[in-house]
PDB file of C-alpha atoms in Angstrom:
ATOM      1  CA  MET A  76     -85.604  53.068   0.331  1.00  0.00           C
ATOM      2  CA  ASP A  77     -88.760  54.932  -0.756  1.00  0.00           C
ATOM      3  CA  SER A  78     -90.471  52.777  -3.404  1.00  0.00           C
ATOM      4  CA  SER A  79     -91.990  55.850  -5.069  1.00  0.00           C
ATOM      5  CA  ARG A  80     -88.552  57.024  -6.230  1.00  0.00           C
ATOM      6  CA  PRO A  81     -88.020  56.824 -10.027  1.00  0.00           C
ATOM      7  CA  ILE A  82     -85.977  54.399 -12.093  1.00  0.00           C
ATOM      8  CA  GLY A  83     -83.148  56.084 -13.998  1.00  0.00           C
ATOM      9  CA  VAL A  84     -82.577  54.828 -17.546  1.00  0.00           C
ATOM     10  CA  PHE A  85     -79.859  56.159 -19.827  1.00  0.00           C
ATOM     11  CA  ASP A  86     -78.370  55.785 -23.289  1.00  0.00           C
ATOM     12  CA  SER A  87     -75.942  57.584 -25.562  1.00  0.00           C
ATOM     13  CA  GLY A  88     -78.899  58.676 -27.703  1.00  0.00           C
ATOM     14  CA  ILE A  89     -82.510  57.633 -28.196  1.00  0.00           C
ATOM     15  CA  GLY A  90     -82.222  53.863 -28.720  1.00  0.00           C
ATOM     16  CA  GLY A  91     -82.760  53.270 -25.010  1.00  0.00           C
ATOM     17  CA  LEU A  92     -86.353  54.433 -25.419  1.00  0.00           C
ATOM     18  CA  THR A  93     -87.132  50.840 -26.490  1.00  0.00           C
ATOM     19  CA  VAL A  94     -86.098  49.829 -22.955  1.00  0.00           C
ATOM     20  CA  VAL A  95     -88.317  52.576 -21.491  1.00  0.00           C
ATOM     21  CA  ARG A  96     -91.208  51.312 -23.610  1.00  0.00           C
ATOM     22  CA  ALA A  97     -90.723  47.772 -22.275  1.00  0.00           C
ATOM     23  CA  LEU A  98     -90.510  49.111 -18.702  1.00  0.00           C
ATOM     24  CA  MET A  99     -93.734  51.097 -19.154  1.00  0.00           C
ATOM     25  CA  GLU A 100     -95.525  47.965 -20.318  1.00  0.00           C
ATOM     26  CA  ARG A 101     -94.046  45.628 -17.680  1.00  0.00           C
ATOM     27  CA  LEU A 102     -94.018  48.085 -14.747  1.00  0.00           C
ATOM     28  CA  PRO A 103     -96.876  50.557 -15.303  1.00  0.00           C
ATOM     29  CA  LEU A 104     -96.739  51.926 -11.729  1.00  0.00           C
ATOM     30  CA  GLU A 105     -93.068  52.964 -11.903  1.00  0.00           C
ATOM     31  CA  ARG A 106     -91.824  56.521 -12.418  1.00  0.00           C
ATOM     32  CA  ILE A 107     -89.001  56.789 -14.971  1.00  0.00           C
ATOM     33  CA  VAL A 108     -86.345  59.398 -15.740  1.00  0.00           C
ATOM     34  CA  TYR A 109     -84.723  58.827 -19.138  1.00  0.00           C
ATOM     35  CA  PHE A 110     -81.438  60.497 -20.107  1.00  0.00           C
ATOM     36  CA  GLY A 111     -80.208  60.511 -23.707  1.00  0.00           C
ATOM     37  CA  ASP A 112     -76.844  62.100 -24.517  1.00  0.00           C
ATOM     38  CA  THR A 113     -78.041  63.240 -27.935  1.00  0.00           C
ATOM     39  CA  ALA A 114     -75.410  65.992 -28.268  1.00  0.00           C
ATOM     40  CA  ARG A 115     -72.502  63.536 -28.100  1.00  0.00           C
ATOM     41  CA  VAL A 116     -73.896  60.472 -29.840  1.00  0.00           C
ATOM     42  CA  PRO A 117     -72.542  58.189 -31.317  1.00  0.00           C
ATOM     43  CA  TYR A 118     -70.378  56.753 -28.552  1.00  0.00           C
ATOM     44  CA  GLY A 119     -69.171  53.854 -30.679  1.00  0.00           C
ATOM     45  CA  VAL A 120     -66.398  55.866 -32.343  1.00  0.00           C
ATOM     46  CA  LYS A 121     -65.044  57.283 -29.067  1.00  0.00           C
ATOM     47  CA  SER A 122     -62.242  56.003 -26.826  1.00  0.00           C
ATOM     48  CA  VAL A 123     -62.941  53.912 -23.740  1.00  0.00           C
ATOM     49  CA  ALA A 124     -61.709  56.767 -21.504  1.00  0.00           C
ATOM     50  CA  THR A 125     -64.125  59.218 -23.126  1.00  0.00           C
ATOM     51  CA  ILE A 126     -67.067  56.811 -22.861  1.00  0.00           C
ATOM     52  CA  GLU A 127     -66.238  56.208 -19.185  1.00  0.00           C
ATOM     53  CA  HIS A 128     -66.100  59.974 -18.557  1.00  0.00           C
ATOM     54  CA  PHE A 129     -69.447  60.640 -20.268  1.00  0.00           C
ATOM     55  CA  THR A 130     -71.050  57.662 -18.502  1.00  0.00           C
ATOM     56  CA  ALA A 131     -69.874  58.951 -15.121  1.00  0.00           C
ATOM     57  CA  GLN A 132     -71.384  62.399 -15.840  1.00  0.00           C
ATOM     58  CA  ILE A 133     -74.767  60.891 -16.718  1.00  0.00           C
ATOM     59  CA  THR A 134     -74.722  58.541 -13.727  1.00  0.00           C
ATOM     60  CA  GLU A 135     -74.057  61.438 -11.359  1.00  0.00           C
ATOM     61  CA  PHE A 136     -76.881  63.475 -12.911  1.00  0.00           C
ATOM     62  CA  LEU A 137     -79.378  60.630 -12.447  1.00  0.00           C
ATOM     63  CA  LEU A 138     -78.236  59.966  -8.880  1.00  0.00           C
ATOM     64  CA  GLN A 139     -79.054  63.621  -8.175  1.00  0.00           C
ATOM     65  CA  GLN A 140     -82.626  62.854  -9.336  1.00  0.00           C
ATOM     66  CA  ASP A 141     -82.924  60.478  -6.355  1.00  0.00           C
ATOM     67  CA  VAL A 142     -83.387  57.317  -8.431  1.00  0.00           C
ATOM     68  CA  LYS A 143     -83.852  53.920  -6.763  1.00  0.00           C
ATOM     69  CA  MET A 144     -82.380  51.914  -9.673  1.00  0.00           C
ATOM     70  CA  LEU A 145     -80.119  52.635 -12.640  1.00  0.00           C
ATOM     71  CA  ILE A 146     -80.477  50.882 -16.001  1.00  0.00           C
ATOM     72  CA  VAL A 147     -77.703  51.179 -18.580  1.00  0.00           C
ATOM     73  CA  ALA A 148     -79.797  51.004 -21.756  1.00  0.00           C
ATOM     74  CA  CYS A 149     -76.835  51.397 -24.097  1.00  0.00           C
ATOM     75  CA  ASN A 150     -74.838  48.392 -25.241  1.00  0.00           C
ATOM     76  CA  THR A 151     -71.690  50.465 -25.824  1.00  0.00           C
ATOM     77  CA  MET A 152     -71.804  51.930 -22.294  1.00  0.00           C
ATOM     78  CA  ALA A 153     -72.645  48.524 -20.814  1.00  0.00           C
ATOM     79  CA  ALA A 154     -69.745  46.925 -22.706  1.00  0.00           C
ATOM     80  CA  VAL A 155     -67.030  49.332 -21.566  1.00  0.00           C
ATOM     81  CA  ALA A 156     -68.282  51.385 -18.595  1.00  0.00           C
ATOM     82  CA  ALA A 157     -70.751  49.326 -16.514  1.00  0.00           C
ATOM     83  CA  ASP A 158     -68.176  49.127 -13.689  1.00  0.00           C
ATOM     84  CA  VAL A 159     -68.014  52.934 -13.585  1.00  0.00           C
ATOM     85  CA  VAL A 160     -71.778  53.103 -13.034  1.00  0.00           C
ATOM     86  CA  ARG A 161     -71.724  50.460 -10.294  1.00  0.00           C
ATOM     87  CA  ARG A 162     -68.879  52.188  -8.464  1.00  0.00           C
ATOM     88  CA  LEU A 163     -70.663  55.557  -8.438  1.00  0.00           C
ATOM     89  CA  ALA A 164     -74.082  54.066  -7.634  1.00  0.00           C
ATOM     90  CA  ARG A 165     -72.828  52.456  -4.402  1.00  0.00           C
ATOM     91  CA  ASP A 166     -75.935  50.839  -2.866  1.00  0.00           C
ATOM     92  CA  ILE A 167     -78.291  51.716  -5.763  1.00  0.00           C
ATOM     93  CA  PRO A 168     -78.941  48.591  -7.891  1.00  0.00           C
ATOM     94  CA  VAL A 169     -77.557  48.762 -11.440  1.00  0.00           C
ATOM     95  CA  LEU A 170     -78.802  46.684 -14.374  1.00  0.00           C
ATOM     96  CA  ASP A 171     -77.584  46.715 -17.955  1.00  0.00           C
ATOM     97  CA  VAL A 172     -78.854  45.418 -21.279  1.00  0.00           C
ATOM     98  CA  ILE A 173     -75.911  43.067 -21.857  1.00  0.00           C
ATOM     99  CA  GLU A 174     -76.363  41.271 -18.535  1.00  0.00           C
ATOM    100  CA  ALA A 175     -80.104  40.898 -19.164  1.00  0.00           C
ATOM    101  CA  GLY A 176     -79.590  39.722 -22.752  1.00  0.00           C
ATOM    102  CA  ALA A 177     -76.919  37.193 -21.775  1.00  0.00           C
ATOM    103  CA  HIS A 178     -79.122  35.606 -19.077  1.00  0.00           C
ATOM    104  CA  ALA A 179     -82.083  35.333 -21.456  1.00  0.00           C
ATOM    105  CA  ALA A 180     -79.944  33.944 -24.290  1.00  0.00           C
ATOM    106  CA  VAL A 181     -78.523  31.151 -22.120  1.00  0.00           C
ATOM    107  CA  ALA A 182     -82.002  30.320 -20.826  1.00  0.00           C
ATOM    108  CA  GLU A 183     -83.350  30.138 -24.401  1.00  0.00           C
ATOM    109  CA  SER A 184     -80.438  28.335 -26.076  1.00  0.00           C
ATOM    110  CA  ASN A 185     -81.579  24.739 -25.372  1.00  0.00           C
ATOM    111  CA  GLY A 186     -78.048  23.480 -25.901  1.00  0.00           C
ATOM    112  CA  ARG A 187     -77.675  25.117 -29.320  1.00  0.00           C
ATOM    113  CA  GLY A 188     -75.386  27.977 -30.296  1.00  0.00           C
ATOM    114  CA  ILE A 189     -76.229  31.614 -29.598  1.00  0.00           C
ATOM    115  CA  GLY A 190     -76.013  34.339 -32.221  1.00  0.00           C
ATOM    116  CA  VAL A 191     -75.360  37.953 -31.231  1.00  0.00           C
ATOM    117  CA  ILE A 192     -75.846  40.968 -33.492  1.00  0.00           C
ATOM    118  CA  GLY A 193     -74.873  44.531 -32.550  1.00  0.00           C
ATOM    119  CA  THR A 194     -72.903  47.596 -33.524  1.00  0.00           C
ATOM    120  CA  PRO A 195     -69.199  47.109 -34.376  1.00  0.00           C
ATOM    121  CA  THR A 196     -68.138  48.560 -30.992  1.00  0.00           C
ATOM    122  CA  THR A 197     -70.354  46.193 -29.011  1.00  0.00           C
ATOM    123  CA  ILE A 198     -69.328  43.150 -31.058  1.00  0.00           C
ATOM    124  CA  ASN A 199     -65.613  44.037 -30.968  1.00  0.00           C
ATOM    125  CA  SER A 200     -65.773  44.437 -27.186  1.00  0.00           C
ATOM    126  CA  ASN A 201     -66.747  40.745 -26.949  1.00  0.00           C
ATOM    127  CA  ALA A 202     -68.902  41.745 -23.951  1.00  0.00           C
ATOM    128  CA  TYR A 203     -71.844  39.479 -24.823  1.00  0.00           C
ATOM    129  CA  ALA A 204     -69.663  36.437 -25.415  1.00  0.00           C
ATOM    130  CA  ARG A 205     -67.859  37.006 -22.097  1.00  0.00           C
ATOM    131  CA  ARG A 206     -71.110  37.367 -20.134  1.00  0.00           C
ATOM    132  CA  ILE A 207     -72.679  34.360 -21.856  1.00  0.00           C
ATOM    133  CA  HIS A 208     -69.616  32.174 -21.242  1.00  0.00           C
ATOM    134  CA  ALA A 209     -69.550  33.248 -17.586  1.00  0.00           C
ATOM    135  CA  LEU A 210     -73.066  31.786 -17.293  1.00  0.00           C
ATOM    136  CA  ASP A 211     -72.448  28.719 -19.496  1.00  0.00           C
ATOM    137  CA  PRO A 212     -68.816  28.039 -20.480  1.00  0.00           C
ATOM    138  CA  GLY A 213     -69.839  25.329 -22.934  1.00  0.00           C
ATOM    139  CA  VAL A 214     -72.158  27.344 -25.166  1.00  0.00           C
ATOM    140  CA  ARG A 215     -70.998  28.418 -28.636  1.00  0.00           C
ATOM    141  CA  VAL A 216     -71.417  32.137 -29.440  1.00  0.00           C
ATOM    142  CA  TYR A 217     -71.412  33.543 -32.978  1.00  0.00           C
ATOM    143  CA  SER A 218     -71.226  37.335 -33.202  1.00  0.00           C
ATOM    144  CA  GLN A 219     -71.979  39.590 -36.157  1.00  0.00           C
ATOM    145  CA  ALA A 220     -71.643  43.377 -36.448  1.00  0.00           C
ATOM    146  CA  CYS A 221     -74.546  45.038 -38.295  1.00  0.00           C
ATOM    147  CA  PRO A 222     -73.485  48.688 -38.728  1.00  0.00           C
ATOM    148  CA  LEU A 223     -76.198  49.587 -41.250  1.00  0.00           C
ATOM    149  CA  PHE A 224     -79.134  48.637 -39.005  1.00  0.00           C
ATOM    150  CA  VAL A 225     -79.026  51.804 -36.849  1.00  0.00           C
ATOM    151  CA  PRO A 226     -79.281  54.313 -39.744  1.00  0.00           C
ATOM    152  CA  LEU A 227     -81.949  52.155 -41.430  1.00  0.00           C
ATOM    153  CA  VAL A 228     -84.051  52.137 -38.245  1.00  0.00           C
ATOM    154  CA  GLU A 229     -83.629  55.880 -37.756  1.00  0.00           C
ATOM    155  CA  GLU A 230     -84.666  56.394 -41.378  1.00  0.00           C
ATOM    156  CA  GLY A 231     -87.869  54.489 -40.591  1.00  0.00           C
ATOM    157  CA  TRP A 232     -87.091  51.689 -43.081  1.00  0.00           C
ATOM    158  CA  LEU A 233     -88.367  48.991 -40.740  1.00  0.00           C
ATOM    159  CA  ASP A 234     -89.839  46.776 -43.468  1.00  0.00           C
ATOM    160  CA  HIS A 235     -88.039  48.036 -46.539  1.00  0.00           C
ATOM    161  CA  PRO A 236     -86.540  45.784 -49.255  1.00  0.00           C
ATOM    162  CA  VAL A 237     -83.111  47.344 -48.627  1.00  0.00           C
ATOM    163  CA  THR A 238     -83.344  46.515 -44.902  1.00  0.00           C
ATOM    164  CA  ARG A 239     -84.482  42.957 -45.665  1.00  0.00           C
ATOM    165  CA  LEU A 240     -81.586  42.346 -48.071  1.00  0.00           C
ATOM    166  CA  THR A 241     -79.148  43.859 -45.564  1.00  0.00           C
ATOM    167  CA  ALA A 242     -80.459  41.581 -42.798  1.00  0.00           C
ATOM    168  CA  GLN A 243     -80.197  38.505 -45.026  1.00  0.00           C
ATOM    169  CA  GLU A 244     -76.551  39.326 -45.821  1.00  0.00           C
ATOM    170  CA  TYR A 245     -75.585  40.073 -42.223  1.00  0.00           C
ATOM    171  CA  LEU A 246     -77.299  36.994 -40.791  1.00  0.00           C
ATOM    172  CA  LYS A 247     -76.176  34.473 -43.410  1.00  0.00           C
ATOM    173  CA  PRO A 248     -72.972  33.404 -41.543  1.00  0.00           C
ATOM    174  CA  VAL A 249     -74.740  33.308 -38.148  1.00  0.00           C
ATOM    175  CA  LEU A 250     -77.685  31.236 -39.400  1.00  0.00           C
ATOM    176  CA  ALA A 251     -75.253  28.842 -41.117  1.00  0.00           C
ATOM    177  CA  GLU A 252     -74.165  27.833 -37.584  1.00  0.00           C
ATOM    178  CA  GLU A 253     -77.736  26.704 -36.795  1.00  0.00           C
ATOM    179  CA  VAL A 254     -78.061  28.881 -33.689  1.00  0.00           C
ATOM    180  CA  GLY A 255     -81.034  28.398 -31.362  1.00  0.00           C
ATOM    181  CA  SER A 256     -81.343  32.038 -30.306  1.00  0.00           C
ATOM    182  CA  LEU A 257     -80.313  35.429 -31.639  1.00  0.00           C
ATOM    183  CA  VAL A 258     -79.575  38.288 -29.244  1.00  0.00           C
ATOM    184  CA  LEU A 259     -80.590  41.731 -30.510  1.00  0.00           C
ATOM    185  CA  GLY A 260     -77.547  43.455 -29.019  1.00  0.00           C
ATOM    186  CA  CYS A 261     -78.526  47.038 -29.808  1.00  0.00           C
ATOM    187  CA  THR A 262     -81.501  48.999 -28.495  1.00  0.00           C
ATOM    188  CA  HIS A 263     -82.427  50.052 -32.051  1.00  0.00           C
ATOM    189  CA  TYR A 264     -82.932  46.460 -33.166  1.00  0.00           C
ATOM    190  CA  PRO A 265     -86.256  45.651 -31.413  1.00  0.00           C
ATOM    191  CA  LEU A 266     -87.947  47.843 -34.026  1.00  0.00           C
ATOM    192  CA  LEU A 267     -86.747  45.352 -36.660  1.00  0.00           C
ATOM    193  CA  LYS A 268     -88.184  42.298 -34.875  1.00  0.00           C
ATOM    194  CA  PRO A 269     -90.993  41.523 -37.386  1.00  0.00           C
ATOM    195  CA  LEU A 270     -88.523  41.657 -40.291  1.00  0.00           C
ATOM    196  CA  LEU A 271     -85.837  39.689 -38.432  1.00  0.00           C
ATOM    197  CA  ARG A 272     -88.364  36.973 -37.496  1.00  0.00           C
ATOM    198  CA  ASP A 273     -89.033  36.476 -41.209  1.00  0.00           C
ATOM    199  CA  VAL A 274     -85.318  36.314 -41.999  1.00  0.00           C
ATOM    200  CA  VAL A 275     -84.292  33.885 -39.225  1.00  0.00           C
ATOM    201  CA  GLY A 276     -87.370  31.650 -39.452  1.00  0.00           C
ATOM    202  CA  PRO A 277     -89.402  29.936 -36.707  1.00  0.00           C
ATOM    203  CA  GLY A 278     -86.528  27.793 -35.394  1.00  0.00           C
ATOM    204  CA  VAL A 279     -84.554  30.718 -33.930  1.00  0.00           C
ATOM    205  CA  ARG A 280     -85.694  32.570 -30.807  1.00  0.00           C
ATOM    206  CA  LEU A 281     -85.126  36.350 -30.857  1.00  0.00           C
ATOM    207  CA  VAL A 282     -83.819  37.708 -27.548  1.00  0.00           C
ATOM    208  CA  ASP A 283     -85.013  41.309 -27.208  1.00  0.00           C
ATOM    209  CA  SER A 284     -82.675  43.130 -24.798  1.00  0.00           C
ATOM    210  CA  ALA A 285     -85.377  45.721 -24.033  1.00  0.00           C
ATOM    211  CA  ILE A 286     -87.912  43.122 -22.858  1.00  0.00           C
ATOM    212  CA  THR A 287     -85.333  41.041 -20.979  1.00  0.00           C
ATOM    213  CA  THR A 288     -84.084  44.165 -19.180  1.00  0.00           C
ATOM    214  CA  ALA A 289     -87.631  45.080 -18.123  1.00  0.00           C
ATOM    215  CA  GLU A 290     -88.165  41.535 -16.799  1.00  0.00           C
ATOM    216  CA  LEU A 291     -84.880  41.661 -14.878  1.00  0.00           C
ATOM    217  CA  ALA A 292     -85.826  45.079 -13.424  1.00  0.00           C
ATOM    218  CA  ALA A 293     -89.229  43.769 -12.298  1.00  0.00           C
ATOM    219  CA  ALA A 294     -87.613  40.789 -10.544  1.00  0.00           C
ATOM    220  CA  LYS A 295     -84.954  42.970  -8.865  1.00  0.00           C
ATOM    221  CA  LEU A 296     -87.466  45.552  -7.587  1.00  0.00           C
ATOM    222  CA  LEU A 297     -89.571  42.749  -6.120  1.00  0.00           C
ATOM    223  CA  GLU A 298     -86.531  41.071  -4.566  1.00  0.00           C
ATOM    224  CA  LEU A 299     -85.431  44.333  -2.906  1.00  0.00           C
ATOM    225  CA  GLY A 300     -88.966  45.272  -1.828  1.00  0.00           C
ATOM    226  CA  ILE A 301     -88.888  48.609  -3.682  1.00  0.00           C
ATOM    227  CA  ALA A 302     -91.486  48.008  -6.414  1.00  0.00           C
ATOM    228  CA  SER A 303     -93.897  50.940  -6.642  1.00  0.00           C
ATOM    229  CA  THR A 304     -97.429  50.496  -5.315  1.00  0.00           C
ATOM    230  CA  HIS A 305     -98.479  54.024  -6.287  1.00  0.00           C
ATOM    231  CA  ALA A 306    -101.784  53.834  -8.150  1.00  0.00           C
ATOM    232  CA  GLY A 307    -101.993  57.460  -9.315  1.00  0.00           C
ATOM    233  CA  PRO A 308    -100.790  58.963 -12.625  1.00  0.00           C
ATOM    234  CA  THR A 309     -97.254  57.816 -13.443  1.00  0.00           C
ATOM    235  CA  ALA A 310     -94.613  60.458 -14.165  1.00  0.00           C
ATOM    236  CA  TYR A 311     -92.131  60.094 -17.029  1.00  0.00           C
ATOM    237  CA  ARG A 312     -89.297  62.535 -17.643  1.00  0.00           C
ATOM    238  CA  PHE A 313     -87.185  62.678 -20.808  1.00  0.00           C
ATOM    239  CA  VAL A 314     -83.902  64.558 -20.520  1.00  0.00           C
ATOM    240  CA  VAL A 315     -81.473  65.100 -23.403  1.00  0.00           C
ATOM    241  CA  THR A 316     -78.338  67.134 -24.116  1.00  0.00           C
ATOM    242  CA  ASP A 317     -79.545  68.308 -27.524  1.00  0.00           C
ATOM    243  CA  VAL A 318     -82.811  68.226 -29.473  1.00  0.00           C
ATOM    244  CA  PRO A 319     -81.933  67.292 -33.057  1.00  0.00           C
ATOM    245  CA  LEU A 320     -84.343  68.115 -35.857  1.00  0.00           C
ATOM    246  CA  ARG A 321     -85.862  64.622 -36.107  1.00  0.00           C
ATOM    247  CA  PHE A 322     -85.618  63.747 -32.420  1.00  0.00           C
ATOM    248  CA  GLN A 323     -89.352  63.938 -31.676  1.00  0.00           C
ATOM    249  CA  THR A 324     -90.314  61.804 -34.688  1.00  0.00           C
ATOM    250  CA  ILE A 325     -87.678  59.129 -34.136  1.00  0.00           C
ATOM    251  CA  GLY A 326     -88.135  59.153 -30.358  1.00  0.00           C
ATOM    252  CA  GLU A 327     -91.882  58.596 -30.575  1.00  0.00           C
ATOM    253  CA  ARG A 328     -91.323  55.734 -33.021  1.00  0.00           C
ATOM    254  CA  PHE A 329     -89.033  54.080 -30.460  1.00  0.00           C
ATOM    255  CA  LEU A 330     -91.319  54.795 -27.499  1.00  0.00           C
ATOM    256  CA  GLY A 331     -94.555  53.884 -29.254  1.00  0.00           C
ATOM    257  CA  ARG A 332     -96.303  56.947 -27.831  1.00  0.00           C
ATOM    258  CA  SER A 333     -95.919  60.716 -27.468  1.00  0.00           C
ATOM    259  CA  LEU A 334     -92.784  61.919 -25.691  1.00  0.00           C
ATOM    260  CA  GLY A 335     -94.533  64.968 -24.313  1.00  0.00           C
ATOM    261  CA  THR A 336     -92.181  67.604 -22.902  1.00  0.00           C
ATOM    262  CA  VAL A 337     -88.475  66.940 -23.452  1.00  0.00           C
ATOM    263  CA  GLU A 338     -86.021  68.661 -21.100  1.00  0.00           C
ATOM    264  CA  LYS A 339     -82.630  69.826 -22.327  1.00  0.00           C
ATOM    265  CA  VAL A 340     -79.659  70.084 -19.962  1.00  0.00           C
ATOM    266  CA  GLU A 341     -76.432  71.971 -20.514  1.00  0.00           C
ATOM    267  CA  TRP A 342     -73.204  70.415 -19.238  1.00  0.00           C
TER     268      TRP A 342
END
């Protein structure tokens, strides 16, 4: 496989840009194509069949871009449709944020319980607990849905009193279990890391699914011998299905830099 081929990263919206940001920092020589299904977000309120259908469409689009790896940067897609991606990808390696987060959480737990926070759909799917228990059947997992975090992040209230009070309320039952690590099971949540560190205190390790996914991608590319060695300017493409009014502002907050040109595709 040609190592100069891009990595395909996709999400139901723009949250997956935190994964792209981590990939840019960890793998600066890699080309990336990001796909955000901004016209049909949120996926969390849709049926499993619909999510599987949309996921298959996006996977096929990215495979047409000649990608060398696919990264499911959406917890909802990873929870209910990761098998769809792997089936369509055939010999193309597929990583997802839940797998990466589960591995890191078990490695960081030090025999203590693991807390998981995410959207209601991700938490109700029990996907993190299943993956974690597959790696370590004896570990205790405490899950908590945090539905207000996504709108607060998109509003830009990253260190707002309302966000802090919300976090304290959501995390109270999880912290009461004296967990050793807390998995940020939504790609919006890394933007809340400074605030969440204050809330959980120094004794709890935050597991950032964006960073853990980038680390897993780096290891997999090396293992397969397809890590890019191209030293020239790196190309990044951002493809969406709609360009909402605040997309540029929110997207650049997630990415930590300018998005540049954003392509829009019509299904």
